[in-house]
Amino acid sequence: MYHAIGTPVEGDENGIFTISISNFSEQVKVLSEFKSVSLENSGASNDNFKISITFDDGYKDNLLQAAPLLLKHNIPFSVFVVPAFIKSNSHDNFLNENELKNLASLDGVSIGTHSFTHTRLNQLSDDKLKLELVDSRHYLEDLLGRPAISMAYPFGAYDNRVVAAVKKAGYDLAVTSQAGINTLSSDILKLKRTEICGDDDIKSFRQKILGNWDWYAYYQGEKS
């Protein structure tokens, strides 16, 4: 799970959510050693190791920096965007509608939602929860002209009520911020992801994608 590539994230003084372009380039070389598939086509298997790459929030650098490097190596990826960030045009670091269309048009790129306003879904009333899920999906479908079937829980915050609402809203799969490897028995509305941080060196990066950081899930708080 990534956020920004080369772009400082507001409020992230320690640079955890930003990967330098040089570090990302080295990470892509490592990723190219493995079988990478789109999240929608991951088909987790116990005997066939696969990797799916995701980005949260919809930073402009996902198009300008990440896409050229990943697609050069035929590595597909998913981006989970926040319609409120796109529509407001209040922050230059986030994709605007035209940029999102350009990103979505690239072979190997899929777009999902990150709720409508990037709020903690487990703290909302049933009505507001429904609006966050349904409005964000409809916004993407209207803008991109194709189904929006995946979503990422903002801040990794969800509970059984939220998961049920996600299913009812028409999503086929959803991803969390809990570290770990998914298998055939994984709940497709609670898929795990391991976060890649700005201070990860290549050794720790390789260990993370191999699942050797799964112990971290026990100490992990909500975030995304």
XYZ file of N, CA and C in Angstrom:
672
model
N 0.845 -1.192 0.000
C 0.000 0.000 0.000
C 0.883 1.245 0.000
N 0.682 2.078 -1.000
C 1.394 3.347 -1.122
C 0.430 4.517 -0.962
N 1.014 5.700 -0.758
C 0.261 6.946 -0.814
C 0.878 7.847 -1.891
N 1.936 8.561 -1.528
C 2.528 9.533 -2.451
C 3.939 9.118 -2.864
N 4.306 9.499 -4.092
C 5.649 9.249 -4.622
C 6.304 10.595 -4.922
N 7.173 11.024 -4.034
C 7.892 12.272 -4.240
C 7.161 13.518 -3.790
N 5.898 13.395 -3.391
C 5.097 14.548 -2.976
C 4.919 14.552 -1.467
N 5.346 15.612 -0.766
C 5.130 15.673 0.680
C 3.637 15.623 1.008
N 3.280 14.819 2.004
C 1.891 14.686 2.420
C 1.629 15.629 3.585
N 0.581 16.426 3.471
C 0.249 17.396 4.506
C 0.050 16.706 5.852
N 0.719 17.232 6.884
C 0.584 16.681 8.225
C 1.477 15.489 8.509
N 2.272 15.085 7.523
C 3.143 13.916 7.678
C 4.584 14.388 7.854
N 4.879 14.936 9.047
C 6.185 15.536 9.282
C 7.329 14.533 9.161
N 7.058 13.265 9.455
C 8.112 12.254 9.422
C 8.294 11.614 8.047
N 7.471 12.002 7.095
C 7.618 11.487 5.742
C 7.267 10.024 5.576
N 6.440 9.507 6.453
C 6.075 8.088 6.396
C 5.298 7.766 5.128
N 4.414 8.679 4.711
C 3.521 8.393 3.591
C 4.096 8.769 2.229
N 5.302 9.310 2.196
C 5.918 9.715 0.929
C 7.158 8.884 0.641
N 7.177 8.255 -0.529
C 8.341 7.491 -0.976
C 9.112 8.355 -1.963
N 10.408 8.489 -1.773
C 11.195 9.267 -2.729
C 11.170 8.574 -4.086
N 11.343 9.362 -5.129
C 11.314 8.801 -6.482
C 12.435 7.784 -6.670
N 13.607 8.071 -6.122
C 14.731 7.134 -6.266
C 14.449 5.824 -5.540
N 13.890 5.895 -4.334
C 13.562 4.666 -3.604
C 12.465 3.880 -4.316
N 11.484 4.599 -4.847
C 10.398 3.914 -5.550
C 10.925 3.198 -6.790
N 11.850 3.826 -7.487
C 12.446 3.198 -8.672
C 13.117 1.881 -8.307
N 13.823 1.866 -7.178
C 14.468 0.633 -6.723
C 13.433 -0.403 -6.307
N 12.355 0.042 -5.685
C 11.304 -0.881 -5.269
C 10.615 -1.520 -6.471
N 10.414 -0.743 -7.522
C 9.781 -1.279 -8.731
C 10.647 -2.379 -9.341
N 11.954 -2.224 -9.277
C 12.847 -3.270 -9.784
C 12.639 -4.572 -9.015
N 12.456 -4.459 -7.705
C 12.187 -5.649 -6.894
C 10.825 -6.229 -7.250
N 9.830 -5.370 -7.394
C 8.482 -5.838 -7.737
C 8.471 -6.588 -9.063
N 9.328 -6.168 -9.986
C 9.353 -6.801 -11.310
C 9.827 -8.251 -11.251
N 10.392 -8.656 -10.125
C 10.840 -10.038 -9.960
C 9.673 -10.980 -9.652
N 8.526 -10.404 -9.284
C 7.383 -11.196 -8.857
C 6.225 -11.063 -9.843
N 5.265 -11.952 -9.713
C 4.043 -11.877 -10.509
C 3.128 -10.825 -9.900
N 2.837 -9.772 -10.665
C 1.934 -8.721 -10.209
C 0.634 -8.788 -10.989
N -0.472 -8.638 -10.290
C -1.790 -8.684 -10.918
C -2.632 -7.543 -10.380
N -3.662 -7.171 -11.130
C -4.581 -6.151 -10.639
C -5.321 -6.693 -9.429
N -5.747 -5.814 -8.565
C -6.466 -6.223 -7.361
C -7.711 -7.016 -7.716
N -8.407 -6.579 -8.753
C -9.646 -7.237 -9.157
C -9.408 -8.648 -9.685
N -8.211 -8.905 -10.180
C -7.893 -10.215 -10.754
C -6.899 -10.997 -9.904
N -6.783 -10.613 -8.641
C -5.744 -11.216 -7.808
C -5.957 -12.700 -7.589
N -7.199 -13.129 -7.370
C -7.487 -14.552 -7.209
C -6.501 -15.230 -6.288
N -6.420 -14.747 -5.039
C -5.432 -15.258 -4.086
C -5.368 -16.779 -4.088
N -4.154 -17.300 -4.111
C -3.953 -18.751 -4.157
C -2.890 -19.158 -3.149
N -3.084 -20.274 -2.520
C -2.133 -20.748 -1.521
C -0.803 -21.164 -2.136
N -0.778 -21.524 -3.409
C 0.443 -22.054 -4.013
C 0.942 -21.198 -5.175
N 0.438 -19.991 -5.292
C 0.842 -19.137 -6.406
C 0.940 -17.703 -5.910
N 2.145 -17.290 -5.514
C 2.359 -15.989 -4.886
C 2.176 -14.860 -5.893
N 1.321 -13.910 -5.557
C 1.049 -12.769 -6.421
C 1.051 -11.492 -5.589
N 1.341 -10.391 -6.264
C 1.364 -9.090 -5.599
C 0.404 -8.141 -6.304
N -0.339 -7.376 -5.520
C -1.192 -6.311 -6.063
C -0.756 -4.988 -5.445
N -0.564 -3.986 -6.287
C -0.098 -2.669 -5.854
C -1.278 -1.714 -5.748
N -1.360 -0.993 -4.628
C -2.439 -0.016 -4.450
C -1.886 1.315 -3.946
N -2.616 2.380 -4.284
C -2.312 3.731 -3.805
C -3.580 4.323 -3.196
N -3.436 4.988 -2.066
C -4.577 5.641 -1.425
C -4.528 7.154 -1.604
N -5.689 7.762 -1.697
C -5.935 9.215 -1.658
C -5.960 9.887 -3.024
N -5.224 9.371 -4.001
C -5.290 9.951 -5.339
C -4.374 11.136 -5.564
N -3.108 10.977 -5.221
C -2.145 12.050 -5.453
C -1.785 12.157 -6.935
N -1.499 13.377 -7.332
C -1.140 13.652 -8.723
C 0.088 12.840 -9.152
N 0.987 12.596 -8.218
C 2.203 11.864 -8.566
C 1.935 10.399 -8.906
N 0.757 9.894 -8.553
C 0.407 8.532 -8.971
C 0.368 8.430 -10.489
N -0.050 9.511 -11.136
C -0.067 9.591 -12.595
C 1.300 9.972 -13.152
N 1.925 10.978 -12.558
C 3.142 11.547 -13.130
C 4.401 10.750 -12.816
N 4.467 10.142 -11.646
C 5.675 9.432 -11.228
C 5.500 7.914 -11.177
N 4.432 7.456 -10.521
C 4.264 6.013 -10.316
C 3.900 5.274 -11.596
N 2.924 5.804 -12.329
C 2.427 5.097 -13.517
C 3.524 4.791 -14.538
N 4.358 5.756 -14.932
C 5.388 5.443 -15.930
C 6.341 4.338 -15.480
N 6.722 4.349 -14.212
C 7.660 3.345 -13.716
C 7.024 1.966 -13.630
N 5.809 1.905 -13.095
C 5.145 0.613 -12.936
C 4.758 0.000 -14.279
N 4.158 0.805 -15.132
C 3.675 0.266 -16.406
C 4.821 -0.088 -17.348
N 5.967 0.560 -17.180
C 7.154 0.186 -17.952
C 7.520 -1.271 -17.695
N 7.244 -1.728 -16.482
C 7.540 -3.114 -16.098
C 6.285 -3.986 -16.127
N 5.232 -3.481 -16.764
C 3.969 -4.227 -16.880
C 3.394 -4.614 -15.520
N 3.510 -3.700 -14.566
C 2.964 -3.926 -13.227
C 1.664 -3.136 -13.087
N 0.524 -3.807 -13.011
C -0.755 -3.102 -12.852
C -0.897 -2.561 -11.432
N -1.775 -1.598 -11.261
C -1.993 -1.061 -9.917
C -3.373 -0.425 -9.808
N -3.809 -0.245 -8.567
C -5.108 0.367 -8.272
C -4.897 1.652 -7.487
N -5.746 2.645 -7.750
C -5.707 3.913 -7.027
C -7.075 4.162 -6.414
N -7.096 4.428 -5.119
C -8.346 4.710 -4.414
C -8.432 6.208 -4.151
N -9.417 6.846 -4.763
C -9.504 8.304 -4.758
C -10.664 8.801 -3.907
N -10.560 10.076 -3.532
C -11.566 10.740 -2.704
C -12.251 11.811 -3.549
N -13.490 11.602 -3.975
C -14.168 12.569 -4.842
C -14.166 13.996 -4.305
N -14.309 14.164 -2.997
C -14.329 15.516 -2.430
C -13.013 16.237 -2.679
N -11.898 15.515 -2.638
C -10.596 16.124 -2.919
C -10.499 16.524 -4.388
N -11.030 15.683 -5.260
C -10.963 15.937 -6.699
C -11.836 17.124 -7.080
N -13.042 17.150 -6.549
C -14.011 18.180 -6.919
C -13.643 19.554 -6.379
N -12.973 19.605 -5.236
C -12.710 20.897 -4.605
C -11.621 21.691 -5.312
N -10.683 20.982 -5.965
C -9.539 21.650 -6.602
C -8.805 22.574 -5.639
N -8.857 22.238 -4.348
C -8.270 23.110 -3.335
C -6.827 22.744 -3.000
N -6.350 21.633 -3.543
C -4.999 21.184 -3.225
C -4.340 20.670 -4.500
N -3.242 21.293 -4.885
C -2.578 20.952 -6.141
C -1.998 19.543 -6.150
N -1.839 18.945 -4.980
C -1.210 17.624 -4.931
C -2.131 16.488 -5.354
N -3.447 16.745 -5.357
C -4.394 15.693 -5.712
C -4.783 15.768 -7.189
N -5.099 14.609 -7.754
C -5.563 14.541 -9.137
C -6.818 15.373 -9.332
N -6.923 16.055 -10.471
C -8.188 16.677 -10.836
C -8.940 15.711 -11.754
N -10.105 16.101 -12.209
C -10.927 15.171 -12.989
C -10.262 14.754 -14.291
N -9.658 15.692 -14.997
C -9.001 15.343 -16.263
C -7.814 14.416 -16.043
N -7.053 14.679 -14.996
C -5.905 13.823 -14.693
C -6.360 12.424 -14.290
N -7.455 12.360 -13.535
C -7.980 11.052 -13.149
C -8.444 10.274 -14.376
N -9.083 10.960 -15.301
C -9.493 10.297 -16.547
C -8.279 9.767 -17.307
N -7.222 10.573 -17.364
C -6.002 10.134 -18.046
C -5.408 8.900 -17.373
N -5.385 8.921 -16.049
C -4.847 7.788 -15.307
C -5.686 6.540 -15.538
N -7.008 6.706 -15.477
C -7.917 5.568 -15.641
C -7.856 4.976 -17.041
N -7.429 5.771 -18.012
C -7.382 5.292 -19.402
C -6.169 4.413 -19.689
N -5.218 4.394 -18.776
C -3.994 3.623 -18.990
C -4.248 2.136 -18.767
N -3.713 1.308 -19.655
C -3.835 -0.141 -19.487
C -3.129 -0.569 -18.207
N -3.828 -1.349 -17.398
C -3.237 -1.837 -16.159
C -3.575 -1.019 -14.941
N -4.384 0.030 -15.111
C -4.755 0.888 -13.983
C -6.235 0.732 -13.670
N -6.555 0.507 -12.417
C -7.951 0.469 -11.979
C -8.160 1.526 -10.903
N -9.373 2.063 -10.863
C -9.703 3.141 -9.935
C -10.825 2.696 -9.006
N -10.628 2.907 -7.717
C -11.654 2.617 -6.729
C -11.896 3.826 -5.848
N -12.812 3.708 -4.915
C -13.147 4.829 -4.047
C -12.474 4.695 -2.683
N -12.331 5.840 -2.029
C -11.755 5.911 -0.679
C -12.739 6.671 0.206
N -14.037 6.404 -0.052
C -15.187 7.138 0.500
C -15.288 8.488 -0.201
N -16.330 9.242 0.077
C -16.519 10.514 -0.626
C -15.684 11.634 -0.016
N -15.533 11.627 1.311
C -14.834 12.736 1.970
C -13.636 12.299 2.802
N -13.261 11.025 2.751
C -12.155 10.489 3.545
C -12.428 10.667 5.035
N -13.494 10.048 5.486
C -13.874 10.110 6.890
C -13.887 8.716 7.487
N -13.855 8.633 8.790
C -13.888 7.336 9.470
C -15.301 6.769 9.385
N -15.471 5.768 8.563
C -16.801 5.249 8.265
C -17.472 4.622 9.473
N -16.700 4.080 10.388
C -17.295 3.420 11.552
C -17.842 4.398 12.584
N -17.656 5.694 12.349
C -18.174 6.707 13.263
C -19.410 7.415 12.709
N -19.893 6.987 11.548
C -21.017 7.644 10.891
C -22.337 6.963 11.207
N -23.412 7.727 11.085
C -24.746 7.143 11.167
C -24.973 6.283 9.930
N -25.987 5.449 9.963
C -26.276 4.585 8.819
C -26.523 5.396 7.553
N -27.256 6.494 7.680
C -27.583 7.311 6.507
C -26.336 7.964 5.915
N -25.484 8.534 6.774
C -24.271 9.184 6.284
C -23.290 8.163 5.716
N -23.249 6.997 6.317
C -22.396 5.925 5.808
C -22.810 5.538 4.395
N -24.098 5.393 4.188
C -24.609 5.042 2.862
C -24.232 6.102 1.833
N -24.360 7.377 2.201
C -24.015 8.459 1.277
C -22.536 8.418 0.901
N -21.659 8.205 1.877
C -20.222 8.144 1.607
C -19.885 7.047 0.605
N -20.558 5.918 0.743
C -20.259 4.768 -0.105
C -20.914 4.860 -1.475
N -22.184 5.204 -1.493
C -22.937 5.229 -2.750
C -22.553 6.432 -3.602
N -22.465 7.611 -2.985
C -22.147 8.811 -3.758
C -20.755 8.736 -4.381
N -19.801 8.177 -3.665
C -18.448 8.072 -4.221
C -18.416 7.098 -5.394
N -19.141 6.009 -5.275
C -19.179 5.039 -6.379
C -19.856 5.636 -7.603
N -20.993 6.304 -7.402
C -21.707 6.912 -8.526
C -20.874 8.011 -9.185
N -20.146 8.782 -8.371
C -19.306 9.845 -8.921
C -18.264 9.263 -9.880
N -17.589 8.222 -9.443
C -16.567 7.613 -10.297
C -17.164 6.992 -11.545
N -18.285 6.318 -11.396
C -18.907 5.672 -12.551
C -19.371 6.696 -13.574
N -19.914 7.816 -13.102
C -20.350 8.874 -14.019
C -19.154 9.529 -14.710
N -18.073 9.732 -13.962
C -16.901 10.413 -14.511
C -16.121 9.531 -15.481
N -15.962 8.268 -15.126
C -15.093 7.377 -15.896
C -15.842 6.471 -16.856
N -17.154 6.358 -16.675
C -17.950 5.555 -17.589
C -17.734 4.064 -17.468
N -17.378 3.623 -16.274
C -17.207 2.185 -16.047
C -17.495 1.883 -14.583
N -17.802 0.622 -14.260
C -18.170 0.281 -12.884
C -17.040 0.554 -11.892
N -17.414 1.039 -10.723
C -16.478 1.190 -9.610
C -16.802 0.091 -8.609
N -15.957 -0.923 -8.551
C -16.302 -2.116 -7.772
C -15.442 -2.307 -6.525
N -14.454 -1.436 -6.327
C -13.549 -1.618 -5.192
C -13.456 -0.348 -4.364
N -13.140 -0.520 -3.086
C -12.973 0.635 -2.208
C -11.955 0.318 -1.120
N -11.384 1.396 -0.561
C -10.441 1.281 0.549
C -11.008 2.031 1.744
N -10.954 1.409 2.912
C -11.483 2.039 4.120
C -10.571 3.180 4.563
N -11.077 4.422 4.643
C -10.249 5.535 5.114
C -9.752 5.288 6.538
N -8.489 5.558 6.775
C -7.848 5.350 8.075
C -7.886 3.882 8.502
N -8.253 2.995 7.599
C -8.381 1.590 7.950
C -9.507 1.319 8.922
N -10.441 2.265 9.049
C -11.491 2.178 10.068
C -12.742 1.500 9.518
N -13.068 0.356 10.084
C -14.279 -0.356 9.668
C -14.716 -1.296 10.788
N -15.965 -1.723 10.713
C -16.489 -2.745 11.610
C -17.492 -3.567 10.811
N -18.175 -4.489 11.452
C -19.101 -5.361 10.730
C -20.220 -4.578 10.054
N -20.673 -3.504 10.704
C -21.739 -2.678 10.114
C -21.252 -2.013 8.836
N -20.033 -1.501 8.852
C -19.463 -0.850 7.671
C -19.279 -1.859 6.543
N -18.773 -3.031 6.856
C -18.567 -4.061 5.837
C -19.893 -4.439 5.181
N -20.940 -4.579 5.987
C -22.266 -4.905 5.443
C -22.763 -3.791 4.532
N -22.499 -2.534 4.916
C -22.922 -1.395 4.103
C -22.152 -1.339 2.789
N -20.876 -1.688 2.823
C -20.055 -1.726 1.608
C -20.620 -2.741 0.622
N -20.974 -3.894 1.126
C -21.558 -4.930 0.270
C -22.890 -4.469 -0.306
N -23.720 -3.868 0.523
C -25.032 -3.404 0.081
C -24.908 -2.282 -0.942
N -23.842 -1.481 -0.845
C -23.630 -0.358 -1.762
C -23.155 -0.812 -3.137
N -22.875 -2.098 -3.290
C -22.542 -2.622 -4.605
C -21.079 -2.876 -4.887
N -20.245 -2.823 -3.859
C -18.819 -3.082 -4.065
C -18.544 -4.584 -4.052
N -17.612 -5.001 -4.896
C -17.225 -6.408 -4.957
C -16.073 -6.736 -4.017
N -15.230 -5.750 -3.745
C -14.105 -5.993 -2.840
C -13.716 -4.706 -2.131
N -13.066 -4.865 -0.982
C -12.622 -3.715 -0.199
C -11.319 -4.068 0.501
N -10.474 -3.061 0.678
C -9.160 -3.289 1.269
C -9.009 -2.516 2.569
N -8.280 -3.122 3.497
C -8.039 -2.537 4.801
C -6.630 -1.955 4.848
N -6.213 -1.541 6.044
C -4.835 -1.102 6.262
C -4.110 -2.069 7.188
N -4.648 -3.264 7.332
C -4.021 -4.280 8.173
C -2.984 -5.041 7.368
N -1.785 -5.147 7.916
C -0.705 -5.839 7.222
C -0.998 -7.327 7.110
N -0.538 -7.922 6.011
C -0.698 -9.356 5.870
C -0.842 -9.802 4.435
N -0.755 -11.108 4.239
C -0.933 -11.735 2.932
C -2.326 -12.337 2.862
N -2.979 -12.176 1.731
C -4.317 -12.730 1.532
C -4.234 -14.127 0.922
N -5.214 -14.959 1.273
C -5.284 -16.323 0.759
C -6.686 -16.577 0.224
N -6.929 -17.799 -0.213
C -8.250 -18.164 -0.718
C -9.334 -17.993 0.334
N -8.964 -18.084 1.600
C -9.950 -17.968 2.676
C -10.176 -16.529 3.129
N -9.450 -15.576 2.554
C -9.586 -14.171 2.958
C -10.946 -13.616 2.572
N -11.492 -12.770 3.418
C -12.742 -12.068 3.136
C -12.451 -10.978 2.107
N -13.102 -11.023 0.948
C -12.795 -10.058 -0.115
C -13.276 -8.648 0.204
N -14.015 -8.480 1.292
C -14.392 -7.144 1.740
C -13.512 -6.676 2.899
N -12.485 -7.486 3.230
C -11.537 -7.114 4.283
C -10.128 -7.576 3.896
N -9.748 -7.286 2.663
C -8.435 -7.710 2.184
C -7.318 -6.933 2.884
N -6.263 -7.627 3.222
C -5.137 -7.011 3.923
C -4.192 -6.317 2.944
N -3.497 -5.319 3.466
C -2.457 -4.644 2.685
C -1.306 -4.285 3.619
N -0.101 -4.352 3.113
C 1.063 -3.972 3.906
C 1.561 -2.615 3.433
N 1.671 -1.684 4.373
C 2.051 -0.319 4.007
C 3.553 -0.192 3.767
N 3.893 0.469 2.677
C 5.283 0.785 2.368
C 5.546 2.210 2.836
N 6.599 2.389 3.645
C 6.857 3.682 4.282
C 8.086 4.370 3.694
N 8.150 5.656 3.938
C 9.222 6.460 3.372
C 10.604 6.069 3.843
N 10.696 5.467 5.034
C 12.008 5.104 5.565
C 12.356 3.633 5.358
N 11.561 2.916 4.562
C 11.877 1.518 4.270
C 13.091 1.424 3.345
N 14.082 0.627 3.734
C 15.166 0.344 2.799
C 14.774 -0.871 1.959
N 15.610 -1.232 1.001
C 15.253 -2.321 0.089
C 15.104 -3.646 0.831
N 15.914 -3.867 1.838
C 15.815 -5.116 2.597
C 14.465 -5.229 3.292
N 14.050 -4.166 3.985
C 12.757 -4.209 4.677
C 11.609 -4.236 3.677
N 11.778 -3.562 2.535
C 10.749 -3.595 1.496
C 10.531 -5.020 1.004
N 11.619 -5.699 0.716
C 11.507 -7.079 0.235
C 10.860 -7.971 1.297
N 11.231 -7.769 2.541
C 10.638 -8.555 3.621
C 9.144 -8.281 3.752
N 8.761 -7.040 3.565
C 7.337 -6.691 3.656
C 6.519 -7.387 2.576
N 6.975 -7.342 1.340
C 6.165 -7.922 0.267
C 6.148 -9.448 0.327
N 7.119 -10.035 1.026
C 7.126 -11.488 1.201
C 6.275 -11.930 2.391
N 5.739 -10.944 3.129
C 4.882 -11.280 4.262
C 5.614 -11.441 5.572
N 6.892 -11.100 5.598
C 7.678 -11.289 6.813
C 7.499 -10.167 7.826
N 6.634 -9.207 7.487
C 6.299 -8.152 8.437
C 4.876 -8.330 8.964
N 4.302 -9.504 8.790
C 2.916 -9.697 9.207
C 2.734 -9.554 10.716
N 3.819 -9.731 11.474
C 3.740 -9.513 12.917
C 3.322 -8.085 13.243
N 3.614 -7.177 12.303
C 3.312 -5.763 12.516
C 1.820 -5.525 12.683
N 1.011 -6.418 12.114
C -0.440 -6.267 12.198
C -0.918 -6.264 13.640
N -0.206 -6.953 14.504
C -0.627 -7.035 15.901
C -0.395 -5.724 16.651
N 0.489 -4.901 16.136
C 0.821 -3.643 16.794
C 0.270 -2.430 16.047
N -0.449 -2.720 14.987
C -0.867 -1.662 14.067
C -2.116 -0.958 14.564
N -2.116 0.364 14.497
C -3.321 1.128 14.763
C -4.021 1.437 13.464
N -5.167 2.120 13.529
C -5.891 2.502 12.324
C -5.142 3.617 11.622
N -4.992 3.464 10.325
C -4.349 4.511 9.537
C -4.584 4.269 8.070
N -4.363 5.286 7.268
C -4.386 5.196 5.813
C -4.293 6.589 5.246
